[in-house]
Every structure is written in structure tokens, then in C-alpha cells.
């Protein structure tokens, strides 16, 4: 069985992430969406909230598992008996960082390969931070976020702003 781990901060997950997961299950037998719980990033949602949101998004897809992980990614990949790390590539700007991470992970465990999937052009210019900024400034996010994510994000951001 071909298992891939799709790691990230998913703060919050966007349609870009959903698109990668949906396409990746055409290639792998099982995809584990792995939320980094010890990221150095300042996050809007707690790791538990991000896992819960992602589980809701993929509840109808039995070949997608959602989990949290901490520590080294390669250790988690081995623990889950996966053979590949899946990453989405949006534009050329992602490349350098992704290349560095892929090589570092390969150095840590040469049996684990990183597989890149091009993000659909529709989503190439989104990132979780850009979308959060748009919501914070009351802009239109139609087509960027699944409705349940949009609802949770608005609730979170507006409650912080005391609106
Ligand atoms: N569509 C839309 N946006 C996308 C996207 C897509 N398909 N793919 C990535 N993004 C965005 C994310 O929203 C995120 O935006 P933000 O920075 O505004 O929040 C950005 O691209 C990059 O985020 P992500 O893909 O989640 O990567 P990350 O840099 O947050 O996480 C880890 C990287 C968690 C995979 C990495 O730090 C890791 O493996 N950590 C574990 C520790 C370890 O093993 N370290 C050694 C690794 S070399």
C-alpha cells in the first residue's frame, strides 16, 4: 500500500490544500494529512482545532487520515509506515525552500522521498496568511476557503477583535 504524508501548518486549510489532497488520492492508496503541532509559526488556530477542521473536511474520504505530529517529520513518516512526503508547489518562489527541505529530509532518511504536486493555477497565489489578512480586513474570500473554514475563521478573528 502506497502511503504519503502531507505535512503542513494548515492554519487554516484552504481550497488549495483540499485540491492537493483530492488529487493525491488518485496517486496514493492513502494520504495522511499531518498537522505540525510544534511549528515555530504563530498560529491562529490551535493544533487541535486544525486537526478537527481537516477531519470535518475529509470525513467522507476513507483514504484520507488526519493527524497531528511533533518532532521530526521523517520520524513521523516512518512511524506511519509511509514512503513519501507530499508537498504542494505553488509558484517558483516555493521551490528553493521546498528543495532545501526535501534534501534535508532525504539526508535524514534516504528511503523517504518527497513528491511534489503542482497546485491548481486557481490557487497558486493564495496562502493561509494572505487569506487571514483578507478576512481581518473584511474582504471577499469566495472560492478561497471551504465554507466551514470561512465560518470558523471569521468567528475566531472577529472574536479576537471584539466585534
Ligand atoms: N494552496 C494554498 N496555500 C498553500 C498550499 C496550497 N496548495 N500549499 C502551501 N500553502 C501555503 C500555506 O497556506 C502556508 O501559508 P502561510 O505561510 O501563509 O501560513 C505556506 O504555503 C507554507 O505552509 P506549509 O505548506 O503549511 O508549510 P510550513 O512551512 O508551514 O510547514 C513543515 C512546514 C511543517 C512541513 C516543516 O516545518 C516540518 O516538516 N516540520 C517538522 C520538523 C522537521 O522535521 N524539520 C525538518 C524538516 S527539513
PDB file of C-alpha atoms and ligand atoms in Angstrom:
ATOM      1  CA  UNK A   1       0.000   0.000   0.000  1.00  0.00           C
ATOM      2  CA  UNK A   2       1.400   3.392  -1.029  1.00  0.00           C
ATOM      3  CA  UNK A   3       1.054   5.852   1.844  1.00  0.00           C
ATOM      4  CA  UNK A   4       2.021   9.534   1.673  1.00  0.00           C
ATOM      5  CA  UNK A   5       2.229  12.049   4.479  1.00  0.00           C
ATOM      6  CA  UNK A   6       1.079  15.570   3.544  1.00  0.00           C
ATOM      7  CA  UNK A   7       2.535  17.802   6.288  1.00  0.00           C
ATOM      8  CA  UNK A   8       1.919  21.470   6.911  1.00  0.00           C
ATOM      9  CA  UNK A   9       0.658  24.044   9.312  1.00  0.00           C
ATOM     10  CA  UNK A  10      -2.821  24.302   7.718  1.00  0.00           C
ATOM     11  CA  UNK A  11      -3.632  27.492   9.606  1.00  0.00           C
ATOM     12  CA  UNK A  12      -6.260  27.322   8.207  1.00  0.00           C
ATOM     13  CA  UNK A  13      -6.625  24.782   5.390  1.00  0.00           C
ATOM     14  CA  UNK A  14      -7.664  26.420   2.096  1.00  0.00           C
ATOM     15  CA  UNK A  15      -9.181  25.135  -1.149  1.00  0.00           C
ATOM     16  CA  UNK A  16      -5.560  24.929  -2.375  1.00  0.00           C
ATOM     17  CA  UNK A  17      -4.789  22.301   0.274  1.00  0.00           C
ATOM     18  CA  UNK A  18      -8.070  20.477  -0.375  1.00  0.00           C
ATOM     19  CA  UNK A  19      -7.243  20.346  -4.084  1.00  0.00           C
ATOM     20  CA  UNK A  20      -3.841  18.747  -3.389  1.00  0.00           C
ATOM     21  CA  UNK A  21      -5.389  16.116  -1.099  1.00  0.00           C
ATOM     22  CA  UNK A  22      -8.156  15.276  -3.568  1.00  0.00           C
ATOM     23  CA  UNK A  23      -5.688  14.829  -6.429  1.00  0.00           C
ATOM     24  CA  UNK A  24      -3.141  12.964  -4.332  1.00  0.00           C
ATOM     25  CA  UNK A  25      -5.549  10.137  -3.513  1.00  0.00           C
ATOM     26  CA  UNK A  26      -5.603   9.366  -7.227  1.00  0.00           C
ATOM     27  CA  UNK A  27      -1.868   8.642  -6.899  1.00  0.00           C
ATOM     28  CA  UNK A  28      -1.528   7.136  -3.403  1.00  0.00           C
ATOM     29  CA  UNK A  29      -3.629   4.487  -1.663  1.00  0.00           C
ATOM     30  CA  UNK A  30      -3.743   6.519   1.494  1.00  0.00           C
ATOM     31  CA  UNK A  31      -2.834  10.120   2.363  1.00  0.00           C
ATOM     32  CA  UNK A  32      -2.177  11.258   5.910  1.00  0.00           C
ATOM     33  CA  UNK A  33      -2.723  14.986   6.353  1.00  0.00           C
ATOM     34  CA  UNK A  34      -0.296  15.765   9.173  1.00  0.00           C
ATOM     35  CA  UNK A  35      -0.692  18.998  11.108  1.00  0.00           C
ATOM     36  CA  UNK A  36       2.596  20.263  12.524  1.00  0.00           C
ATOM     37  CA  UNK A  37       1.861  20.915  16.180  1.00  0.00           C
ATOM     38  CA  UNK A  38       5.218  22.372  17.177  1.00  0.00           C
ATOM     39  CA  UNK A  39       5.683  24.786  14.298  1.00  0.00           C
ATOM     40  CA  UNK A  40       7.617  27.962  15.040  1.00  0.00           C
ATOM     41  CA  UNK A  41       4.806  29.840  13.316  1.00  0.00           C
ATOM     42  CA  UNK A  42       2.450  31.954  15.382  1.00  0.00           C
ATOM     43  CA  UNK A  43      -0.860  30.278  14.578  1.00  0.00           C
ATOM     44  CA  UNK A  44      -4.464  31.471  14.664  1.00  0.00           C
ATOM     45  CA  UNK A  45      -5.950  28.028  15.342  1.00  0.00           C
ATOM     46  CA  UNK A  46      -4.660  25.575  17.932  1.00  0.00           C
ATOM     47  CA  UNK A  47      -3.300  22.272  16.608  1.00  0.00           C
ATOM     48  CA  UNK A  48      -6.426  20.511  17.914  1.00  0.00           C
ATOM     49  CA  UNK A  49      -8.683  22.968  16.078  1.00  0.00           C
ATOM     50  CA  UNK A  50      -6.769  22.495  12.817  1.00  0.00           C
ATOM     51  CA  UNK A  51      -6.979  18.707  13.112  1.00  0.00           C
ATOM     52  CA  UNK A  52     -10.714  18.927  13.844  1.00  0.00           C
ATOM     53  CA  UNK A  53     -11.359  21.250  10.855  1.00  0.00           C
ATOM     54  CA  UNK A  54      -9.406  18.979   8.496  1.00  0.00           C
ATOM     55  CA  UNK A  55     -11.206  15.869   9.808  1.00  0.00           C
ATOM     56  CA  UNK A  56     -14.527  17.534   9.018  1.00  0.00           C
ATOM     57  CA  UNK A  57     -13.337  18.481   5.526  1.00  0.00           C
ATOM     58  CA  UNK A  58     -12.309  14.924   4.670  1.00  0.00           C
ATOM     59  CA  UNK A  59     -14.834  12.951   6.727  1.00  0.00           C
ATOM     60  CA  UNK A  60     -16.317  11.353   3.586  1.00  0.00           C
ATOM     61  CA  UNK A  61     -12.951  10.205   2.241  1.00  0.00           C
ATOM     62  CA  UNK A  62     -11.899   6.935   3.949  1.00  0.00           C
ATOM     63  CA  UNK A  63      -8.444   7.029   2.340  1.00  0.00           C
ATOM     64  CA  UNK A  64      -7.579  10.334   3.978  1.00  0.00           C
ATOM     65  CA  UNK A  65      -6.444  10.305   7.596  1.00  0.00           C
ATOM     66  CA  UNK A  66      -5.877  13.498   9.585  1.00  0.00           C
ATOM     67  CA  UNK A  67      -3.422  13.557  12.434  1.00  0.00           C
ATOM     68  CA  UNK A  68      -1.147  15.897  14.376  1.00  0.00           C
ATOM     69  CA  UNK A  69       2.595  15.367  14.674  1.00  0.00           C
ATOM     70  CA  UNK A  70       5.507  16.852  16.529  1.00  0.00           C
ATOM     71  CA  UNK A  71       9.207  16.307  16.247  1.00  0.00           C
ATOM     72  CA  UNK A  72      10.991  15.374  13.066  1.00  0.00           C
ATOM     73  CA  UNK A  73       8.827  14.779  10.043  1.00  0.00           C
ATOM     74  CA  UNK A  74      10.884  11.797   8.854  1.00  0.00           C
ATOM     75  CA  UNK A  75      10.343  10.039  12.204  1.00  0.00           C
ATOM     76  CA  UNK A  76       6.613  10.531  11.874  1.00  0.00           C
ATOM     77  CA  UNK A  77       6.656   9.272   8.270  1.00  0.00           C
ATOM     78  CA  UNK A  78       8.461   6.097   9.405  1.00  0.00           C
ATOM     79  CA  UNK A  79       6.083   5.605  12.325  1.00  0.00           C
ATOM     80  CA  UNK A  80       3.127   5.738   9.928  1.00  0.00           C
ATOM     81  CA  UNK A  81       4.828   3.283   7.525  1.00  0.00           C
ATOM     82  CA  UNK A  82       4.604   5.849   4.738  1.00  0.00           C
ATOM     83  CA  UNK A  83       7.166   6.056   1.979  1.00  0.00           C
ATOM     84  CA  UNK A  84       6.627   9.566   0.663  1.00  0.00           C
ATOM     85  CA  UNK A  85       6.245  13.126   1.829  1.00  0.00           C
ATOM     86  CA  UNK A  86       3.769  15.031  -0.292  1.00  0.00           C
ATOM     87  CA  UNK A  87       4.134  18.780  -0.789  1.00  0.00           C
ATOM     88  CA  UNK A  88       2.269  21.227  -2.977  1.00  0.00           C
ATOM     89  CA  UNK A  89       4.226  23.661  -5.142  1.00  0.00           C
ATOM     90  CA  UNK A  90       2.537  26.936  -5.970  1.00  0.00           C
ATOM     91  CA  UNK A  91       4.994  29.173  -7.758  1.00  0.00           C
ATOM     92  CA  UNK A  92       8.725  29.227  -8.336  1.00  0.00           C
ATOM     93  CA  UNK A  93       9.066  31.077  -5.027  1.00  0.00           C
ATOM     94  CA  UNK A  94       8.178  27.877  -3.150  1.00  0.00           C
ATOM     95  CA  UNK A  95      10.874  25.939  -4.912  1.00  0.00           C
ATOM     96  CA  UNK A  96      14.002  26.933  -3.039  1.00  0.00           C
ATOM     97  CA  UNK A  97      12.576  26.282   0.419  1.00  0.00           C
ATOM     98  CA  UNK A  98      10.936  23.046  -0.693  1.00  0.00           C
ATOM     99  CA  UNK A  99      14.120  21.848  -2.372  1.00  0.00           C
ATOM    100  CA  UNK A 100      16.088  22.531   0.813  1.00  0.00           C
ATOM    101  CA  UNK A 101      13.526  20.703   2.980  1.00  0.00           C
ATOM    102  CA  UNK A 102      13.356  17.747   0.608  1.00  0.00           C
ATOM    103  CA  UNK A 103      17.141  17.396   0.600  1.00  0.00           C
ATOM    104  CA  UNK A 104      17.355  17.732   4.380  1.00  0.00           C
ATOM    105  CA  UNK A 105      14.679  15.074   4.825  1.00  0.00           C
ATOM    106  CA  UNK A 106      16.427  12.810   2.330  1.00  0.00           C
ATOM    107  CA  UNK A 107      19.662  13.243   4.273  1.00  0.00           C
ATOM    108  CA  UNK A 108      17.851  12.308   7.483  1.00  0.00           C
ATOM    109  CA  UNK A 109      16.355   9.199   5.881  1.00  0.00           C
ATOM    110  CA  UNK A 110      17.291   8.259   2.352  1.00  0.00           C
ATOM    111  CA  UNK A 111      14.378   5.831   1.988  1.00  0.00           C
ATOM    112  CA  UNK A 112      11.852   8.645   2.170  1.00  0.00           C
ATOM    113  CA  UNK A 113      11.164  10.629  -0.984  1.00  0.00           C
ATOM    114  CA  UNK A 114       9.398  13.943  -1.318  1.00  0.00           C
ATOM    115  CA  UNK A 115       6.801  14.088  -4.065  1.00  0.00           C
ATOM    116  CA  UNK A 116       5.664  17.491  -5.349  1.00  0.00           C
ATOM    117  CA  UNK A 117       2.294  18.207  -6.824  1.00  0.00           C
ATOM    118  CA  UNK A 118       1.656  21.447  -8.681  1.00  0.00           C
ATOM    119  CA  UNK A 119      -1.097  23.460  -7.088  1.00  0.00           C
ATOM    120  CA  UNK A 120      -4.004  24.145  -9.407  1.00  0.00           C
ATOM    121  CA  UNK A 121      -3.429  27.539 -11.075  1.00  0.00           C
ATOM    122  CA  UNK A 122      -6.613  28.861  -9.448  1.00  0.00           C
ATOM    123  CA  UNK A 123      -4.984  28.580  -6.035  1.00  0.00           C
ATOM    124  CA  UNK A 124      -1.384  29.444  -6.874  1.00  0.00           C
ATOM    125  CA  UNK A 125      -1.438  32.870  -5.283  1.00  0.00           C
ATOM    126  CA  UNK A 126      -3.187  32.023  -2.025  1.00  0.00           C
ATOM    127  CA  UNK A 127      -1.609  31.341   1.280  1.00  0.00           C
ATOM    128  CA  UNK A 128      -3.211  30.927   4.674  1.00  0.00           C
ATOM    129  CA  UNK A 129      -1.735  34.255   5.856  1.00  0.00           C
ATOM    130  CA  UNK A 130      -2.992  36.191   2.836  1.00  0.00           C
ATOM    131  CA  UNK A 131      -6.479  34.788   3.329  1.00  0.00           C
ATOM    132  CA  UNK A 132      -6.383  35.604   7.060  1.00  0.00           C
ATOM    133  CA  UNK A 133      -5.407  39.165   6.198  1.00  0.00           C
ATOM    134  CA  UNK A 134      -8.322  39.463   3.757  1.00  0.00           C
ATOM    135  CA  UNK A 135     -10.764  38.192   6.411  1.00  0.00           C
ATOM    136  CA  UNK A 136      -9.286  40.521   9.021  1.00  0.00           C
ATOM    137  CA  UNK A 137      -9.881  43.443   6.669  1.00  0.00           C
ATOM    138  CA  UNK A 138     -13.415  42.215   5.852  1.00  0.00           C
ATOM    139  CA  UNK A 139     -12.570  41.379   2.222  1.00  0.00           C
ATOM    140  CA  UNK A 140     -14.236  38.797  -0.014  1.00  0.00           C
ATOM    141  CA  UNK A 141     -12.814  35.255   0.256  1.00  0.00           C
ATOM    142  CA  UNK A 142     -15.261  33.463  -2.044  1.00  0.00           C
ATOM    143  CA  UNK A 143     -13.586  30.497  -3.748  1.00  0.00           C
ATOM    144  CA  UNK A 144     -10.601  30.522  -1.399  1.00  0.00           C
ATOM    145  CA  UNK A 145     -11.891  28.687   1.665  1.00  0.00           C
ATOM    146  CA  UNK A 146     -14.357  25.858   2.216  1.00  0.00           C
ATOM    147  CA  UNK A 147     -17.481  27.337   3.923  1.00  0.00           C
ATOM    148  CA  UNK A 148     -16.824  25.625   7.277  1.00  0.00           C
ATOM    149  CA  UNK A 149     -13.292  27.033   7.365  1.00  0.00           C
ATOM    150  CA  UNK A 150     -14.504  30.506   6.426  1.00  0.00           C
ATOM    151  CA  UNK A 151     -17.092  30.408   9.203  1.00  0.00           C
ATOM    152  CA  UNK A 152     -14.585  29.255  11.833  1.00  0.00           C
ATOM    153  CA  UNK A 153     -12.003  31.810  10.707  1.00  0.00           C
ATOM    154  CA  UNK A 154     -14.425  34.727  10.816  1.00  0.00           C
ATOM    155  CA  UNK A 155     -15.598  33.675  14.265  1.00  0.00           C
ATOM    156  CA  UNK A 156     -12.032  33.420  15.501  1.00  0.00           C
ATOM    157  CA  UNK A 157     -10.786  36.689  14.007  1.00  0.00           C
ATOM    158  CA  UNK A 158     -13.844  38.765  14.884  1.00  0.00           C
ATOM    159  CA  UNK A 159     -13.996  37.445  18.454  1.00  0.00           C
ATOM    160  CA  UNK A 160     -10.333  38.452  18.887  1.00  0.00           C
ATOM    161  CA  UNK A 161     -11.148  41.910  17.541  1.00  0.00           C
ATOM    162  CA  UNK A 162     -14.076  42.104  19.965  1.00  0.00           C
ATOM    163  CA  UNK A 163     -16.645  42.599  17.190  1.00  0.00           C
TER     164      UNK A 163
HETATM  165  N1  LIG B   1      -2.639  26.083  -1.557  1.00  0.00           N
HETATM  166  C1  LIG B   1      -2.637  27.209  -0.858  1.00  0.00           C
HETATM  167  N2  LIG B   1      -1.695  27.523   0.044  1.00  0.00           N
HETATM  168  C2  LIG B   1      -0.716  26.644   0.231  1.00  0.00           C
HETATM  169  C3  LIG B   1      -0.644  25.443  -0.471  1.00  0.00           C
HETATM  170  C4  LIG B   1      -1.662  25.180  -1.395  1.00  0.00           C
HETATM  171  N3  LIG B   1      -1.686  24.053  -2.115  1.00  0.00           N
HETATM  172  N4  LIG B   1       0.454  24.775  -0.065  1.00  0.00           N
HETATM  173  C5  LIG B   1       1.062  25.529   0.847  1.00  0.00           C
HETATM  174  N5  LIG B   1       0.361  26.667   1.023  1.00  0.00           N
HETATM  175  C6  LIG B   1       0.712  27.778   1.896  1.00  0.00           C
HETATM  176  C7  LIG B   1       0.266  27.578   3.296  1.00  0.00           C
HETATM  177  O1  LIG B   1      -1.031  28.099   3.491  1.00  0.00           O
HETATM  178  C8  LIG B   1       1.308  28.353   4.063  1.00  0.00           C
HETATM  179  O2  LIG B   1       0.939  29.710   4.104  1.00  0.00           O
HETATM  180  P1  LIG B   1       1.338  30.660   5.319  1.00  0.00           P
HETATM  181  O3  LIG B   1       2.843  30.651   5.379  1.00  0.00           O
HETATM  182  O4  LIG B   1       0.764  31.932   4.898  1.00  0.00           O
HETATM  183  O5  LIG B   1       0.713  30.066   6.553  1.00  0.00           O
HETATM  184  C9  LIG B   1       2.566  28.232   3.209  1.00  0.00           C
HETATM  185  O6  LIG B   1       2.110  27.825   1.951  1.00  0.00           O
HETATM  186  C10 LIG B   1       3.569  27.207   3.651  1.00  0.00           C
HETATM  187  O7  LIG B   1       2.994  26.403   4.587  1.00  0.00           O
HETATM  188  P2  LIG B   1       3.011  24.850   4.761  1.00  0.00           P
HETATM  189  O8  LIG B   1       2.916  24.137   3.465  1.00  0.00           O
HETATM  190  O9  LIG B   1       1.992  24.546   5.758  1.00  0.00           O
HETATM  191  O10 LIG B   1       4.450  24.615   5.250  1.00  0.00           O
HETATM  192  P3  LIG B   1       5.060  25.106   6.559  1.00  0.00           P
HETATM  193  O11 LIG B   1       6.276  25.820   6.143  1.00  0.00           O
HETATM  194  O12 LIG B   1       4.131  25.826   7.436  1.00  0.00           O
HETATM  195  O13 LIG B   1       5.351  23.717   7.265  1.00  0.00           O
HETATM  196  C11 LIG B   1       6.558  21.706   7.745  1.00  0.00           C
HETATM  197  C12 LIG B   1       6.480  23.035   7.004  1.00  0.00           C
HETATM  198  C13 LIG B   1       5.596  21.586   8.889  1.00  0.00           C
HETATM  199  C14 LIG B   1       6.233  20.624   6.746  1.00  0.00           C
HETATM  200  C15 LIG B   1       8.018  21.618   8.210  1.00  0.00           C
HETATM  201  O14 LIG B   1       8.324  22.734   9.015  1.00  0.00           O
HETATM  202  C16 LIG B   1       8.312  20.359   9.003  1.00  0.00           C
HETATM  203  O15 LIG B   1       8.441  19.307   8.438  1.00  0.00           O
HETATM  204  N6  LIG B   1       8.422  20.464  10.345  1.00  0.00           N
HETATM  205  C17 LIG B   1       8.727  19.341  11.218  1.00  0.00           C
HETATM  206  C18 LIG B   1      10.138  19.421  11.800  1.00  0.00           C
HETATM  207  C19 LIG B   1      11.136  18.856  10.836  1.00  0.00           C
HETATM  208  O16 LIG B   1      11.172  17.692  10.513  1.00  0.00           O
HETATM  209  N7  LIG B   1      12.014  19.746  10.356  1.00  0.00           N
HETATM  210  C20 LIG B   1      12.985  19.393   9.383  1.00  0.00           C
HETATM  211  C21 LIG B   1      12.373  19.461   8.004  1.00  0.00           C
HETATM  212  S1  LIG B   1      13.572  19.824   6.818  1.00  0.00           S
END
